[in-house]
GROMACS .gro file of C-alpha atoms in nm:
model
  255
    1MET     CA    1  -5.362  -1.416   1.520
    2MET     CA    2  -5.200  -1.733   1.389
    3PHE     CA    3  -5.176  -1.863   1.034
    4VAL     CA    4  -5.128  -2.240   1.030
    5GLY     CA    5  -5.038  -2.420   0.709
    6ASP     CA    6  -4.792  -2.450   0.425
    7SER     CA    7  -4.597  -2.186   0.232
    8ILE     CA    8  -4.921  -2.051   0.082
    9SER     CA    9  -5.027  -1.970   0.438
   10MET     CA   10  -4.689  -1.801   0.486
   11ASN     CA   11  -4.758  -1.601   0.168
   12GLN     CA   12  -5.076  -1.462   0.327
   13TRP     CA   13  -4.903  -1.402   0.663
   14GLN     CA   14  -4.627  -1.203   0.491
   15SER     CA   15  -4.887  -1.007   0.299
   16LEU     CA   16  -5.073  -0.908   0.615
   17ALA     CA   17  -4.751  -0.807   0.790
   18CYS     CA   18  -4.662  -0.583   0.496
   19MET     CA   19  -5.012  -0.432   0.487
   20ILE     CA   20  -4.995  -0.345   0.858
   21HIS     CA   21  -4.649  -0.192   0.817
   22SER     CA   22  -4.768   0.006   0.513
   23ALA     CA   23  -5.066   0.142   0.706
   24PHE     CA   24  -4.859   0.222   1.018
   25PRO     CA   25  -4.500   0.271   0.897
   26ARG     CA   26  -4.385   0.423   1.227
   27ALA     CA   27  -4.530   0.151   1.448
   28ALA     CA   28  -4.261  -0.038   1.636
   29TYR     CA   29  -4.242  -0.414   1.593
   30ARG     CA   30  -4.018  -0.703   1.683
   31THR     CA   31  -3.972  -1.041   1.520
   32GLN     CA   32  -3.881  -1.386   1.644
   33LYS     CA   33  -3.842  -1.732   1.491
   34LEU     CA   34  -3.841  -2.045   1.703
   35GLY     CA   35  -3.836  -2.367   1.505
   36LEU     CA   36  -4.140  -2.368   1.278
   37LEU     CA   37  -4.307  -2.071   1.447
   38SER     CA   38  -4.247  -1.716   1.318
   39THR     CA   39  -4.378  -1.420   1.518
   40ILE     CA   40  -4.419  -1.046   1.462
   41VAL     CA   41  -4.526  -0.841   1.765
   42PHE     CA   42  -4.676  -0.491   1.735
   43PRO     CA   43  -4.667  -0.362   2.096
   44GLN     CA   44  -4.856  -0.042   2.012
   45PHE     CA   45  -5.162  -0.245   1.913
   46ASN     CA   46  -5.118  -0.530   2.162
   47PHE     CA   47  -5.119  -0.754   1.855
   48THR     CA   48  -4.913  -1.062   1.773
   49LEU     CA   49  -4.910  -1.201   1.420
   50MET     CA   50  -4.782  -1.559   1.392
   51TYR     CA   51  -4.717  -1.821   1.125
   52SER     CA   52  -4.685  -2.188   1.221
   53ARG     CA   53  -4.544  -2.409   0.947
   54ASN     CA   54  -4.767  -2.718   0.937
   55ALA     CA   55  -4.840  -2.824   0.580
   56LEU     CA   56  -5.075  -3.115   0.658
   57LEU     CA   57  -5.228  -2.995   0.989
   58VAL     CA   58  -5.251  -3.349   1.129
   59ASP     CA   59  -4.959  -3.498   1.322
   60ILE     CA   60  -4.646  -3.660   1.185
   61THR     CA   61  -4.453  -3.867   1.439
   62MET     CA   62  -4.124  -4.055   1.426
   63GLU     CA   63  -4.149  -4.428   1.499
   64ASN     CA   64  -3.824  -4.626   1.469
   65SER     CA   65  -3.683  -4.368   1.226
   66THR     CA   66  -4.003  -4.382   1.018
   67ARG     CA   67  -4.220  -4.074   0.962
   68VAL     CA   68  -4.582  -4.169   1.025
   69LEU     CA   69  -4.861  -3.940   0.907
   70LYS     CA   70  -5.148  -3.982   1.155
   71LEU     CA   71  -5.474  -3.897   0.983
   72ASN     CA   72  -5.669  -3.920   1.310
   73SER     CA   73  -5.456  -3.698   1.536
   74VAL     CA   74  -5.381  -3.327   1.578
   75ASP     CA   75  -5.299  -3.343   1.948
   76GLY     CA   76  -4.928  -3.283   1.897
   77SER     CA   77  -4.980  -2.966   1.693
   78ALA     CA   78  -5.292  -2.827   1.856
   79LYS     CA   79  -5.120  -2.733   2.184
   80GLN     CA   80  -4.958  -2.442   2.002
   81TRP     CA   81  -5.281  -2.321   1.844
   82LEU     CA   82  -5.501  -2.286   2.151
   83GLY     CA   83  -5.341  -1.964   2.276
   84SER     CA   84  -5.460  -1.765   1.975
   85ASP     CA   85  -5.772  -1.552   1.938
   86ILE     CA   86  -5.787  -1.591   1.560
   87LEU     CA   87  -5.677  -1.903   1.369
   88ILE     CA   88  -5.648  -1.927   0.990
   89PHE     CA   89  -5.584  -2.280   0.861
   90ASP     CA   90  -5.463  -2.387   0.518
   91THR     CA   91  -5.370  -2.725   0.372
   92TRP     CA   92  -5.371  -2.891   0.033
   93HIS     CA   93  -5.061  -2.874  -0.188
   94TRP     CA   94  -4.840  -3.108   0.016
   95TRP     CA   95  -5.099  -3.387   0.000
   96LEU     CA   96  -4.997  -3.441  -0.364
   97HIS     CA   97  -4.620  -3.471  -0.316
   98THR     CA   98  -4.446  -3.800  -0.383
   99GLY     CA   99  -4.086  -3.924  -0.379
  100ARG     CA  100  -3.830  -3.707  -0.202
  101LYS     CA  101  -4.079  -3.425  -0.142
  102GLN     CA  102  -4.329  -3.650   0.035
  103PRO     CA  103  -4.306  -3.558   0.405
  104TRP     CA  104  -4.405  -3.901   0.541
  105ASP     CA  105  -4.308  -4.267   0.500
  106LEU     CA  106  -4.629  -4.432   0.622
  107ILE     CA  107  -4.990  -4.321   0.660
  108GLN     CA  108  -5.180  -4.432   0.971
  109ASP     CA  109  -5.558  -4.442   0.940
  110GLY     CA  110  -5.702  -4.568   1.268
  111LYS     CA  111  -5.494  -4.872   1.359
  112VAL     CA  112  -5.394  -4.946   0.999
  113LYS     CA  113  -5.062  -4.828   0.854
  114LEU     CA  114  -5.027  -4.795   0.478
  115ARG     CA  115  -4.750  -4.711   0.233
  116ASP     CA  116  -4.994  -4.496   0.037
  117MET     CA  117  -5.362  -4.432  -0.025
  118ASP     CA  118  -5.587  -4.214  -0.238
  119ARG     CA  119  -5.464  -3.864  -0.158
  120MET     CA  120  -5.810  -3.707  -0.184
  121VAL     CA  121  -5.939  -3.959   0.070
  122ALA     CA  122  -5.644  -3.889   0.301
  123TYR     CA  123  -5.700  -3.513   0.267
  124GLU     CA  124  -6.067  -3.548   0.357
  125LYS     CA  125  -5.991  -3.770   0.657
  126ALA     CA  126  -5.740  -3.513   0.786
  127LEU     CA  127  -5.994  -3.232   0.747
  128ARG     CA  128  -6.253  -3.432   0.942
  129THR     CA  129  -5.999  -3.487   1.218
  130MET     CA  130  -5.944  -3.110   1.228
  131THR     CA  131  -6.314  -3.030   1.247
  132ARG     CA  132  -6.372  -3.290   1.521
  133TRP     CA  133  -6.093  -3.121   1.720
  134ILE     CA  134  -6.261  -2.782   1.669
  135ASP     CA  135  -6.599  -2.915   1.784
  136ARG     CA  136  -6.438  -3.083   2.084
  137SER     CA  137  -6.171  -2.837   2.197
  138VAL     CA  138  -6.225  -2.482   2.070
  139ASN     CA  139  -6.441  -2.221   2.243
  140THR     CA  140  -6.560  -2.038   1.932
  141LYS     CA  141  -6.718  -1.765   2.144
  142ARG     CA  142  -6.361  -1.655   2.215
  143VAL     CA  143  -6.164  -1.795   1.920
  144LYS     CA  144  -6.249  -1.715   1.559
  145ILE     CA  145  -6.169  -2.000   1.318
  146PHE     CA  146  -6.104  -1.951   0.947
  147PHE     CA  147  -6.008  -2.190   0.669
  148GLN     CA  148  -5.846  -2.066   0.353
  149SER     CA  149  -5.994  -2.241   0.050
  150ILE     CA  150  -5.763  -2.383  -0.218
  151SER     CA  151  -5.501  -2.154  -0.365
  152PRO     CA  152  -5.484  -2.253  -0.735
  153ASP     CA  153  -5.156  -2.304  -0.915
  154HIS     CA  154  -5.101  -2.233  -1.284
  155TRP     CA  155  -4.866  -2.505  -1.406
  156ASN     CA  156  -5.090  -2.636  -1.684
  157ALA     CA  157  -5.135  -2.364  -1.946
  158THR     CA  158  -5.396  -2.571  -2.135
  159GLU     CA  159  -5.638  -2.449  -1.866
  160TRP     CA  160  -5.633  -2.110  -2.035
  161GLY     CA  161  -5.589  -2.224  -2.393
  162LYS     CA  162  -5.210  -2.235  -2.435
  163GLN     CA  163  -4.941  -2.501  -2.456
  164GLU     CA  164  -4.915  -2.698  -2.129
  165LEU     CA  165  -4.541  -2.651  -2.074
  166GLN     CA  166  -4.563  -2.275  -2.102
  167HIS     CA  167  -4.684  -2.281  -1.740
  168CYS     CA  168  -4.743  -1.926  -1.608
  169SER     CA  169  -4.442  -1.782  -1.791
  170GLY     CA  170  -4.503  -1.456  -1.972
  171GLU     CA  171  -4.855  -1.398  -1.837
  172GLN     CA  172  -4.913  -1.025  -1.788
  173GLN     CA  173  -5.291  -0.991  -1.760
  174PRO     CA  174  -5.568  -1.167  -1.567
  175PHE     CA  175  -5.765  -1.429  -1.759
  176THR     CA  176  -6.121  -1.358  -1.863
  177PRO     CA  177  -6.389  -1.601  -1.742
  178GLU     CA  178  -6.436  -1.712  -2.104
  179ALA     CA  179  -6.065  -1.791  -2.147
  180TYR     CA  180  -6.015  -1.991  -1.825
  181LEU     CA  181  -6.104  -2.359  -1.876
  182GLY     CA  182  -5.983  -2.505  -1.547
  183GLY     CA  183  -6.326  -2.604  -1.420
  184GLN     CA  184  -6.436  -2.693  -1.066
  185ASN     CA  185  -6.173  -2.743  -0.798
  186LEU     CA  186  -6.234  -3.084  -0.633
  187PRO     CA  187  -6.038  -3.027  -0.309
  188GLU     CA  188  -6.231  -2.703  -0.257
  189SER     CA  189  -6.557  -2.898  -0.286
  190ILE     CA  190  -6.431  -3.152  -0.031
  191LEU     CA  191  -6.332  -2.871   0.208
  192GLU     CA  192  -6.674  -2.706   0.176
  193ASP     CA  193  -6.853  -3.037   0.243
  194VAL     CA  194  -6.642  -3.110   0.553
  195LEU     CA  195  -6.682  -2.762   0.700
  196GLY     CA  196  -7.054  -2.769   0.628
  197ALA     CA  197  -7.095  -3.060   0.871
  198VAL     CA  198  -6.935  -2.879   1.168
  199ARG     CA  199  -7.158  -2.764   1.453
  200LYS     CA  200  -6.942  -2.469   1.553
  201PRO     CA  201  -6.893  -2.158   1.338
  202ILE     CA  202  -6.603  -2.180   1.092
  203HIS     CA  203  -6.552  -1.909   0.834
  204LEU     CA  204  -6.437  -2.013   0.486
  205LEU     CA  205  -6.225  -1.762   0.293
  206LYS     CA  206  -6.333  -1.843  -0.062
  207ILE     CA  207  -6.022  -1.742  -0.253
  208THR     CA  208  -6.015  -2.013  -0.518
  209ALA     CA  209  -6.231  -1.875  -0.801
  210LEU     CA  210  -6.097  -1.519  -0.781
  211SER     CA  211  -5.737  -1.649  -0.779
  212GLN     CA  212  -5.788  -1.889  -1.071
  213PHE     CA  213  -5.800  -1.596  -1.312
  214ARG     CA  214  -5.462  -1.461  -1.195
  215GLY     CA  215  -5.202  -1.669  -1.372
  216ASP     CA  216  -5.013  -1.341  -1.404
  217GLY     CA  217  -4.972  -1.316  -1.027
  218HIS     CA  218  -4.696  -1.575  -0.970
  219PRO     CA  219  -4.319  -1.513  -0.946
  220SER     CA  220  -4.266  -1.729  -1.258
  221ILE     CA  221  -3.892  -1.724  -1.340
  222TYR     CA  222  -3.840  -1.419  -1.119
  223GLY     CA  223  -3.865  -1.604  -0.789
  224ASN     CA  224  -3.488  -1.572  -0.744
  225THR     CA  225  -3.228  -1.327  -0.868
  226ARG     CA  226  -3.065  -1.580  -1.105
  227LYS     CA  227  -3.399  -1.650  -1.277
  228LEU     CA  228  -3.357  -2.024  -1.226
  229GLY     CA  229  -3.660  -2.247  -1.200
  230MET     CA  230  -4.028  -2.168  -1.235
  231ASP     CA  231  -4.278  -2.086  -0.960
  232CYS     CA  232  -4.644  -2.097  -1.061
  233THR     CA  233  -4.765  -2.188  -0.710
  234HIS     CA  234  -4.674  -1.899  -0.481
  235TRP     CA  235  -4.778  -1.538  -0.528
  236CYS     CA  236  -4.597  -1.208  -0.575
  237LEU     CA  237  -4.627  -0.941  -0.308
  238PRO     CA  238  -4.790  -0.697  -0.333
  239GLY     CA  239  -5.044  -0.915  -0.507
  240ILE     CA  240  -5.323  -1.167  -0.475
  241PRO     CA  241  -5.273  -1.252  -0.102
  242ASP     CA  242  -5.350  -0.885  -0.026
  243ILE     CA  243  -5.700  -0.948  -0.162
  244TRP     CA  244  -5.729  -1.258   0.056
  245ASN     CA  245  -5.649  -1.043   0.359
  246GLN     CA  246  -5.913  -0.790   0.261
  247LEU     CA  247  -6.161  -1.078   0.262
  248LEU     CA  248  -6.026  -1.184   0.603
  249GLN     CA  249  -6.077  -0.832   0.735
  250GLU     CA  250  -6.438  -0.821   0.613
  251ASN     CA  251  -6.509  -1.160   0.769
  252LEU     CA  252  -6.355  -1.053   1.099
  253ILE     CA  253  -6.575  -0.743   1.107
  254ARG     CA  254  -6.883  -0.957   1.051
  255ALA     CA  255  -6.779  -1.252   1.271
   0.00000   0.00000   0.00000
């Protein structure tokens, strides 16, 4: 089983590893990290749990010291994915980064290279490249494919009726449906539309709505021992990603 995506994907991978260890505390395991691939092997179960760091899913190549994001290619990354029996993909948050955090210099769409473009459009094009690769290259009778829907962040406290700059700080209870004002999640709608056009079976883990009510589930200022900075993107463990993995388990049983 391989999780492929950004640090939210890693959050879910860590959660599942902890859940397996909690259920089978005496089971032997070994770990390995090679580049962007992290692996946990449970020999007793003939099971390998992997996380491949790939925040955008499509390829980024170096051309004359320039990082080029190729919206129409996954060939460089996909070689690593094809050995898995279960693949769980996740992408979204890094499509919004600009400045120093932006992981590319140019965007290539077909033969055209651009400094920038509408990020929602780029995100959708990358998803369609992924689904074309699945239709073309994946034997879904053997390989189960999942996409994680959008993990919501809680940086804007006006979405639940408080001052914006409060972020998720101090939240101790889930929001009620009446209190949460965040509305529909556009990237989730794009993801659903793209996956709905695929011929082969892809299972969508719909985590967005249930996670939107959990502004209390982030590390907040407690993400490091010095209490510096604020994290309203990732999730505490144990916590919300455990629920995502329960959904994954149910979908695997039914798949």
